[in-house]
Amino acid sequence: MKTSREPVRKPPAAPEPAPLPAALPEAELPAHEREELRRAFETQRGFFGSLKSVDHKVIGKRYVITALVFFVLGGIEAMTMRLQLAKPENSLLGPDLYNQVFTMHGTTMMFLFAVPVMEGLAVYFVPLMVGTRNVAFPKLNAFGYWIYVLGGAFVYGGFFLNRGNDTGWFSYVPLSGPQYAPSHRVDIWANMITFTEVSALAVAIEIIVTAFKQRAPGMSLNRIPLFVWSVITTNFMVIFAMPAVMLASGYLALDRLVGTHFFNPAEGGDPLLYQHLFWFFGHPEVYIIFIPALGMVSTILAASTKRPIFGYTALVLSVVATAFLGFGLWVHHMFATGLPQLGESFFTVASMMIAIPSGVQIFCWIRSLWGSRPRMTTPFLFVLGFFFIFIAGGMTGVMLASVPFNLQVHDTFFVVAHFHYVLIGGAVFPLFGALTFWFPKLTGRLLSETLGRWTFAVMFVGFNLTFGPMHWLGFRGMPRRVYTYLPEMGWGPANLAATIGAGMLGVGVLLFLINAARSLRSGEAAGNNPWGASTLEWATSSPPPPYNFERILVVSNRDPLWKPEEMAVVTGMRTDRREVLTTRPLDAEPDHRAVLVGPSIWPLFLAFALAVGLVGSVFTPWAILLSGFLFLVAMIGWYWPKGEPSGHNARTAS
Amino acid sequence: MSSRRTVDVSRLPDITLDSGALFWWATAGLIAIEAMSFAIIIATFIYLRMTVTDWPPPTLPPPDLRWGIAGLVVLVISCVPIRMAEKIAGRGRPEEDRRRIAALIRVFLLIAAVAVAIRLLEFPGTHCKWNNSAYGSVIWTTLGIHLLEALAGFAEFAVVAAVLVGSHAEEKHLLDVRACALFWYFIVAVWIPLFGMIYVFPRLS
């Protein structure tokens, strides 16, 4: 084909922009107004003050740091499993502890790390990227964080008391039912689910409303940054997926605690109902983790090539299409349960269809890179790593969508290899790229590029060394979730390789943490926009002030900071109270000036009220009554007017 | 450079009482979550129904229609004072209207309390317990979850009414009346299919 050899027409390169304060002097406020604004939005000082914080940046950072702590805990669990499997008939972990450890690993990574870390970055960056001062519901945001931390502490408290769930991260009945799991291990797990899902739902509502109602004037739907589109989509998925798992774990808890029969076939229940409900959540969950990462990839690509991303509309539609398709796939986790074949074929087709929007995105990204001279920074390297690993994982995904193949490798290490390629490749690599990319905005300091490259290299090699051999192990018949194997199986060398790889992966994460710690102490100052990126979070200082922007900016294109001469500012906002500009959902014309709530201890109290019910109901159903009473108290305290004009800090008003 | 465009928003209102308000959106989001939850409960119903031959289990009569219909009717009636309160709230005159709105909410609270009392009679009206069979489990759970939702809506309105008669009532509390009303309409509307699942469905087979 001749046409394929023709040089590709370059997309228009962005002009080198002037730094914002110089290009847009109107964006600055007089000093006294700036001071007023700071007082209106700042978090109160002291320990008690920090508990009352409702600043999305404070809460977003807490989410990210907490999620990374859980990531390290989940990683330590992974390492102990790998050490146990390093050689045949190893005796580091017994079968019971091994069961607890793999369950805790999956639970931690899915519920306590992957979703919250993405939500945390969304909480931090969505208001900045759409150019507003805080999320729409600041107290709800704080509540979401507290309930998440309490849930994590609850399940780890159980684990340290030898009450870690041992029935797998999806805890299928009947194994997790009252008959086969009589201790409180599963009860703690089932209620923990409710904690984390309530948290995710709280974030979902506030992010969607913030993104639809508080965008900078002029930021019509077709100018929303791609990362924001990806988290909007994700949070719609949260709204429709999380209720399924809350009900699944709720029914399970009821079966266990008060003797209902949802999953008991002897009394008209059905164990498969649990699997349907769980995977109706569980498959979208994978996309809830993965779609924000797609937004990160687009964001980093655009900043690295200094060109607008190619195929904006196609990328947005692909993300939305992936989200829709994601709800039609859940049965492919259940191919081995003996469902009707016609049904299975339907889900095979649906699963393979996912390759279409994924392919569209990959080609848009390739086209965005084509002919550009990307800067080979650490975030960009992580994006390249994502391409390689995620495409490999996608390929095994297409293989697994086929029922006959699926049945052969069901419950083997092939599946373990597949989903780690998709999840680590598809979400963790972009996440580390994004953390490196946004670190300057979060902290005001740059990470070391040298250490960053080493981090990437060690993680990339370590990852492939860990999970590459698992494909082979799966083909050789090694089942998942066994604590050891016999030497005659011949699985020893590949397992040893995987264990060494896991060690490398751990070293890579450690390097990242060392890099972050060093940079926090003595890193190079970042300035407002170290990458020369185009989105609004780079229009303010690093880290941003409590009010985010001195004046709300007005945008007229998708890459406002690349064309600062086309920007404008909003005047006439009050600076003496917590005012945000709301705009209309489609074209972002100014609508009204809403007043946001301020610091409050009630979100923490409400989280405790809910925790009393969820922790207590493991032991007695009466805990629900106490919790209900506390809940009512918290609701009244949350809502009751403070007797001061709306939107002022108590300290300022007095 | 000097003739930079600015957008002056100082004349925009502080609050809006219609669907442009942030709190209205929050309520809509909450309703979306609840609607999904109830959709899954209905799916559970249908799924469990499909796995057994007899629904309700043999020798068990279907739930008592008497209390079921009474509960449904009272719930629908409870929307009337709420609709009136919501309309008045929409005028946006807190000082003039707040006592009248609070009075209407008190009428509502009375009716809603009757609905809750009837619900407590609906439980024994199922002729079974939650731990007899999967049929009993799903019916009791549905009645229970919907009761919790109704209690939450009841509590919301009780607090709003108390604030409205207090000295700190502002225009934003009128918005709360409208948002709470939206949530209550949902609670009543979702009960119609659930009523069908509990009371009509077992009579069809």
XYZ file of N, CA, C and O in Angstrom, chain A residues 293-306 309 375 377-383 429-438:
132
model
N -7.093 5.534 34.800
C -5.727 5.408 34.288
C -5.666 5.807 32.821
O -4.667 6.380 32.368
N -6.738 5.533 32.066
C -6.756 5.960 30.663
C -6.661 7.481 30.578
O -5.956 8.029 29.713
N -7.371 8.147 31.479
C -7.308 9.603 31.518
C -5.905 10.087 31.851
O -5.425 11.085 31.305
N -5.247 9.372 32.757
C -3.876 9.751 33.109
C -2.956 9.618 31.906
O -2.104 10.472 31.661
N -3.135 8.518 31.156
C -2.283 8.297 29.988
C -2.448 9.458 29.002
O -1.460 10.039 28.530
N -3.701 9.823 28.706
C -3.927 10.920 27.759
C -3.304 12.214 28.272
O -2.701 12.980 27.516
N -3.462 12.462 29.588
C -2.936 13.692 30.172
C -1.422 13.752 30.034
O -0.851 14.774 29.621
N -0.762 12.641 30.378
C 0.706 12.629 30.341
C 1.197 12.714 28.896
O 2.163 13.429 28.598
N 0.496 12.017 27.992
C 0.905 12.052 26.577
C 0.859 13.477 26.030
O 1.807 13.934 25.382
N -0.241 14.174 26.296
C -0.379 15.526 25.758
C 0.718 16.431 26.303
O 1.335 17.201 25.556
N 0.997 16.298 27.613
C 2.017 17.168 28.200
C 3.412 16.812 27.696
O 4.268 17.684 27.564
N 3.639 15.519 27.409
C 4.978 15.108 26.976
C 5.244 15.476 25.534
O 6.379 15.747 25.149
N 4.182 15.439 24.686
C 4.404 15.751 23.273
C 4.155 17.226 23.009
O 4.452 17.701 21.915
N 3.593 17.929 24.005
C 3.277 19.349 23.841
C 2.340 19.573 22.659
O 2.449 20.567 21.959
N -4.046 16.209 22.225
C -4.188 14.778 21.998
C -5.008 14.565 20.730
O -5.912 15.334 20.428
N 9.169 14.192 25.221
C 10.263 14.222 26.191
C 10.217 12.942 26.997
O 9.185 12.599 27.580
N 10.486 11.711 29.801
C 10.513 11.878 31.246
C 9.964 10.620 31.915
O 9.393 9.754 31.247
N 10.113 10.564 33.220
C 9.634 9.379 33.942
C 8.145 9.112 33.693
O 7.776 7.964 33.401
N 7.263 10.123 33.802
C 5.850 9.810 33.537
C 5.647 9.198 32.155
O 4.864 8.249 31.998
N 6.380 9.714 31.173
C 6.207 9.183 29.823
C 6.684 7.734 29.741
O 6.080 6.910 29.058
N 7.780 7.421 30.439
C 8.255 6.035 30.438
C 7.187 5.102 31.020
O 6.953 4.006 30.497
N 6.538 5.564 32.087
C 5.485 4.721 32.657
C 4.349 4.521 31.655
O 3.739 3.454 31.611
N 4.066 5.536 30.852
C 3.029 5.384 29.829
C 3.465 4.350 28.786
O 2.672 3.491 28.375
N 0.863 1.135 36.529
C 1.911 1.871 35.797
C 1.465 3.299 35.465
O 2.196 4.248 35.751
N 0.273 3.484 34.870
C -0.164 4.872 34.666
C -0.247 5.638 35.976
O 0.069 6.830 36.023
N -0.641 4.950 37.061
C -0.759 5.640 38.352
C 0.602 6.163 38.797
O 0.726 7.316 39.225
N 1.633 5.315 38.697
C 2.958 5.789 39.110
C 3.442 6.895 38.178
O 4.101 7.846 38.623
N 3.098 6.787 36.901
C 3.404 7.892 35.994
C 2.698 9.163 36.441
O 3.299 10.241 36.516
N 1.417 9.026 36.789
C 0.629 10.197 37.175
C 1.105 10.761 38.503
O 1.133 11.976 38.695
N 1.496 9.867 39.432
C 1.994 10.368 40.715
C 3.273 11.174 40.490
O 3.484 12.213 41.115
N 4.132 10.681 39.584
C 5.353 11.431 39.265
C 5.006 12.748 38.581
O 5.590 13.792 38.864
N 4.028 12.671 37.674
C 3.620 13.836 36.899
C 3.023 14.919 37.795
O 3.300 16.108 37.649
N 2.176 14.496 38.737
C 1.458 15.458 39.579
C 2.164 15.748 40.901
O 1.724 16.622 41.654
